[in-house]
GROMACS .gro file of C-alpha atoms in nm:
model
  208
    1MET     CA    1 -11.161 -10.177  -6.395
    2ALA     CA    2 -10.868  -9.943  -6.449
    3LEU     CA    3 -10.721 -10.029  -6.110
    4GLU     CA    4 -10.782 -10.401  -6.156
    5PHE     CA    5 -10.623 -10.407  -6.502
    6SER     CA    6 -10.327 -10.208  -6.369
    7SER     CA    7 -10.280 -10.450  -6.080
    8ARG     CA    8 -10.244 -10.727  -6.340
    9GLY     CA    9  -9.974 -10.546  -6.535
   10TRP     CA   10 -10.183 -10.384  -6.809
   11ARG     CA   11 -10.108 -10.036  -6.937
   12VAL     CA   12 -10.434  -9.845  -6.918
   13SER     CA   13 -10.575  -9.548  -7.105
   14GLY     CA   14 -10.907  -9.393  -7.017
   15GLY     CA   15 -11.124  -9.088  -7.034
   16ALA     CA   16 -11.401  -8.934  -6.828
   17ARG     CA   17 -11.580  -8.603  -6.795
   18ASN     CA   18 -11.492  -8.575  -6.425
   19GLU     CA   19 -11.134  -8.445  -6.398
   20ASP     CA   20 -11.130  -8.480  -6.017
   21ALA     CA   21 -11.216  -8.849  -6.044
   22LEU     CA   22 -10.939  -8.899  -6.298
   23ALA     CA   23 -10.688  -8.724  -6.073
   24GLU     CA   24 -10.787  -8.944  -5.778
   25LEU     CA   25 -10.763  -9.258  -5.988
   26GLN     CA   26 -10.408  -9.178  -6.096
   27GLN     CA   27 -10.283  -9.201  -5.739
   28ASP     CA   28 -10.348  -9.576  -5.723
   29MET     CA   29 -10.234  -9.689  -6.067
   30GLN     CA   30  -9.949  -9.943  -6.061
   31THR     CA   31  -9.850  -9.935  -6.430
   32ASP     CA   32  -9.809  -9.678  -6.705
   33TYR     CA   33 -10.134  -9.500  -6.781
   34PHE     CA   34 -10.283  -9.218  -6.983
   35PHE     CA   35 -10.598  -9.042  -6.861
   36ASP     CA   36 -10.763  -8.739  -7.013
   37ARG     CA   37 -11.087  -8.547  -6.986
   38LEU     CA   38 -11.320  -8.691  -7.247
   39ASP     CA   39 -11.683  -8.657  -7.349
   40VAL     CA   40 -11.761  -8.951  -7.577
   41THR     CA   41 -12.047  -8.761  -7.739
   42ILE     CA   42 -11.806  -8.509  -7.894
   43PRO     CA   43 -11.632  -8.668  -8.196
   44GLU     CA   44 -11.340  -8.424  -8.197
   45GLN     CA   45 -11.255  -8.501  -7.835
   46VAL     CA   46 -11.268  -8.874  -7.905
   47GLU     CA   47 -11.044  -8.838  -8.211
   48ASN     CA   48 -10.788  -8.636  -8.013
   49PHE     CA   49 -10.797  -8.890  -7.733
   50ALA     CA   50 -10.743  -9.178  -7.976
   51ARG     CA   51 -10.444  -9.006  -8.134
   52SER     CA   52 -10.290  -8.947  -7.791
   53VAL     CA   53 -10.341  -9.310  -7.691
   54LYS     CA   54 -10.180  -9.429  -8.013
   55ASP     CA   55  -9.884  -9.196  -7.966
   56LYS     CA   56  -9.826  -9.315  -7.610
   57PHE     CA   57  -9.906  -9.688  -7.622
   58GLY     CA   58  -9.994  -9.780  -7.979
   59PRO     CA   59 -10.323  -9.945  -8.084
   60PRO     CA   60 -10.519 -10.098  -7.794
   61ASP     CA   61 -10.544 -10.472  -7.749
   62LEU     CA   62 -10.877 -10.419  -7.573
   63LEU     CA   63 -11.114 -10.128  -7.628
   64VAL     CA   64 -11.378 -10.106  -7.352
   65ASN     CA   65 -11.674  -9.880  -7.429
   66ASN     CA   66 -11.842  -9.843  -7.091
   67ALA     CA   67 -11.966  -9.483  -7.079
   68GLY     CA   68 -12.333  -9.495  -6.984
   69LEU     CA   69 -12.627  -9.276  -6.893
   70ILE     CA   70 -12.973  -9.370  -6.765
   71ASN     CA   71 -13.288  -9.161  -6.775
   72ARG     CA   72 -13.463  -9.055  -6.457
   73ASN     CA   73 -13.740  -9.300  -6.373
   74ALA     CA   74 -14.041  -9.194  -6.579
   75ASN     CA   75 -14.301  -9.330  -6.816
   76LEU     CA   76 -14.178  -9.295  -7.173
   77MET     CA   77 -14.437  -9.030  -7.259
   78ASP     CA   78 -14.301  -8.815  -6.976
   79VAL     CA   79 -13.936  -8.831  -7.086
   80SER     CA   80 -13.834  -8.505  -7.253
   81PRO     CA   81 -13.684  -8.511  -7.603
   82ASP     CA   82 -13.361  -8.364  -7.465
   83GLU     CA   83 -13.322  -8.635  -7.203
   84PHE     CA   84 -13.404  -8.909  -7.454
   85ALA     CA   85 -13.147  -8.766  -7.696
   86SER     CA   86 -12.881  -8.749  -7.422
   87VAL     CA   87 -12.922  -9.119  -7.336
   88LEU     CA   88 -12.894  -9.210  -7.703
   89ALA     CA   89 -12.593  -8.983  -7.754
   90VAL     CA   90 -12.391  -9.140  -7.473
   91ASN     CA   91 -12.497  -9.504  -7.485
   92LEU     CA   92 -12.494  -9.550  -7.862
   93GLY     CA   93 -12.338  -9.241  -8.016
   94GLY     CA   94 -12.044  -9.261  -7.778
   95ILE     CA   95 -11.972  -9.618  -7.879
   96HIS     CA   96 -11.989  -9.521  -8.245
   97ASN     CA   97 -11.746  -9.233  -8.191
   98MET     CA   98 -11.499  -9.459  -8.012
   99ILE     CA   99 -11.518  -9.728  -8.279
  100ARG     CA  100 -11.467  -9.475  -8.560
  101SER     CA  101 -11.157  -9.336  -8.388
  102PHE     CA  102 -10.993  -9.657  -8.267
  103LEU     CA  103 -11.089  -9.929  -8.512
  104PRO     CA  104 -10.871  -9.811  -8.804
  105MET     CA  105 -10.553  -9.837  -8.596
  106MET     CA  106 -10.663 -10.175  -8.458
  107GLN     CA  107 -10.723 -10.301  -8.812
  108ASP     CA  108 -10.379 -10.179  -8.917
  109ALA     CA  109 -10.229 -10.372  -8.625
  110GLY     CA  110 -10.433 -10.682  -8.717
  111ARG     CA  111 -10.552 -10.748  -8.364
  112GLY     CA  112 -10.781 -10.627  -8.089
  113ILE     CA  113 -11.109 -10.684  -7.908
  114ILE     CA  114 -11.388 -10.427  -7.871
  115ALA     CA  115 -11.616 -10.474  -7.568
  116ASN     CA  116 -11.932 -10.263  -7.579
  117PHE     CA  117 -12.113 -10.245  -7.248
  118SER     CA  118 -12.467 -10.377  -7.270
  119SER     CA  119 -12.701 -10.473  -6.984
  120TYR     CA  120 -12.958 -10.729  -6.876
  121TRP     CA  121 -13.192 -10.466  -7.015
  122GLY     CA  122 -13.029 -10.521  -7.352
  123GLN     CA  123 -13.234 -10.840  -7.380
  124SER     CA  124 -13.523 -10.758  -7.146
  125THR     CA  125 -13.724 -10.454  -7.041
  126ALA     CA  126 -13.859 -10.270  -6.738
  127PRO     CA  127 -14.102  -9.982  -6.693
  128GLU     CA  128 -13.977  -9.625  -6.653
  129VAL     CA  129 -13.638  -9.692  -6.817
  130ALA     CA  130 -13.748  -9.730  -7.180
  131PRO     CA  131 -13.479  -9.498  -7.323
  132TYR     CA  132 -13.204  -9.690  -7.145
  133CYS     CA  133 -13.347 -10.028  -7.251
  134ALA     CA  134 -13.372  -9.908  -7.610
  135THR     CA  135 -13.006  -9.810  -7.617
  136LYS     CA  136 -12.888 -10.138  -7.467
  137TRP     CA  137 -13.091 -10.337  -7.718
  138GLY     CA  138 -12.918 -10.113  -7.971
  139VAL     CA  139 -12.576 -10.202  -7.833
  140GLU     CA  140 -12.653 -10.570  -7.887
  141GLY     CA  141 -12.749 -10.513  -8.251
  142LEU     CA  142 -12.465 -10.272  -8.321
  143THR     CA  143 -12.211 -10.515  -8.179
  144ARG     CA  144 -12.335 -10.814  -8.378
  145SER     CA  145 -12.334 -10.613  -8.699
  146LEU     CA  146 -11.984 -10.484  -8.626
  147ALA     CA  147 -11.862 -10.837  -8.559
  148GLN     CA  148 -11.971 -10.936  -8.910
  149GLU     CA  149 -11.763 -10.653  -9.057
  150LEU     CA  150 -11.436 -10.714  -8.874
  151PRO     CA  151 -11.137 -10.880  -9.038
  152SER     CA  152 -10.961 -11.185  -8.900
  153GLY     CA  153 -10.775 -11.118  -8.577
  154LEU     CA  154 -11.031 -10.873  -8.440
  155GLY     CA  155 -11.352 -10.924  -8.246
  156ALA     CA  156 -11.643 -10.736  -8.091
  157VAL     CA  157 -11.860 -10.848  -7.801
  158ALA     CA  158 -12.154 -10.705  -7.611
  159PHE     CA  159 -12.048 -10.713  -7.247
  160ASN     CA  160 -12.326 -10.749  -6.991
  161PRO     CA  161 -12.172 -10.638  -6.661
  162GLY     CA  162 -12.451 -10.766  -6.442
  163VAL     CA  163 -12.589 -10.560  -6.154
  164ILE     CA  164 -12.344 -10.335  -5.967
  165ASN     CA  165 -12.399 -10.094  -5.679
  166THR     CA  166 -12.321  -9.771  -5.862
  167ASP     CA  167 -12.464  -9.419  -5.862
  168MET     CA  168 -12.656  -9.512  -6.177
  169LEU     CA  169 -12.814  -9.818  -6.015
  170ARG     CA  170 -12.902  -9.624  -5.700
  171SER     CA  171 -13.080  -9.364  -5.915
  172THR     CA  172 -13.313  -9.643  -6.031
  173PHE     CA  173 -13.316  -9.901  -5.750
  174GLY     CA  174 -13.275  -9.672  -5.448
  175GLU     CA  175 -13.161  -9.853  -5.133
  176GLN     CA  176 -13.211 -10.192  -5.301
  177ALA     CA  177 -12.884 -10.123  -5.486
  178LEU     CA  178 -12.693 -10.177  -5.162
  179GLY     CA  179 -12.757 -10.551  -5.193
  180TYR     CA  180 -12.536 -10.580  -5.501
  181GLU     CA  181 -12.159 -10.594  -5.550
  182SER     CA  182 -11.946 -10.283  -5.519
  183PRO     CA  183 -11.751 -10.177  -5.830
  184ASN     CA  184 -11.424 -10.300  -5.677
  185GLU     CA  185 -11.568 -10.643  -5.598
  186TRP     CA  186 -11.724 -10.667  -5.943
  187ALA     CA  187 -11.406 -10.562  -6.124
  188GLU     CA  188 -11.213 -10.871  -6.014
  189HIS     CA  189 -11.428 -11.120  -6.204
  190ALA     CA  190 -11.524 -10.875  -6.480
  191VAL     CA  191 -11.160 -10.820  -6.571
  192ASP     CA  192 -11.110 -11.198  -6.571
  193LYS     CA  193 -11.373 -11.216  -6.845
  194LEU     CA  194 -11.249 -10.914  -7.038
  195GLN     CA  195 -10.884 -11.014  -7.052
  196GLY     CA  196 -10.983 -11.365  -7.160
  197LEU     CA  197 -11.177 -11.250  -7.468
  198THR     CA  198 -11.051 -11.365  -7.808
  199PRO     CA  199 -11.170 -11.319  -8.169
  200ALA     CA  200 -11.353 -11.650  -8.129
  201ASP     CA  201 -11.598 -11.469  -7.897
  202SER     CA  202 -11.684 -11.209  -8.163
  203GLY     CA  203 -12.056 -11.143  -8.196
  204LYS     CA  204 -12.142 -11.294  -7.858
  205THR     CA  205 -12.296 -11.140  -7.551
  206VAL     CA  206 -12.060 -11.206  -7.259
  207ILE     CA  207 -12.176 -11.181  -6.898
  208GLY     CA  208 -11.931 -11.026  -6.656
   0.00000   0.00000   0.00000
């Protein structure tokens, strides 16, 4: 997504826990960017990141909350409390941390869209991924509630990216994941959807 947005002239800010991946990504950016190591489950890191983004580019026009974690395939009774808590902390707590840090500056600017990544499993279920399903159902509810709180000029959507051949999908689907789009292929039409979002879409679930 970062590369696709950059190719269309967007200035991009982003964070990830993997510094090597961030360094590799920088080599192909075509516009101004700001990347930093970031763990969305740590509020202080998110707050520092938000301040740096504001200082460099100002309030974001589009805030994409796409950090995600899935549990290892297992029946719910066999998922450890620590693993369950980790999935919740990233998939829901991370979104909350980002919203708390970025929304005030977006409200001051009077504009902006927040896209919280959901899933097909945000409106359906499957065995052995109950923690993940629970968080994505949570993203849907959180987003709709947030949309009811936002002032005019702002919006929040739950963004269902569809099925993408990623490390996360391969951890669940195995070789079947190879039959789905690569991230680069997916990003072309996903960014079309994301950059076309307006406050009129607020509260909706949008499929990428």
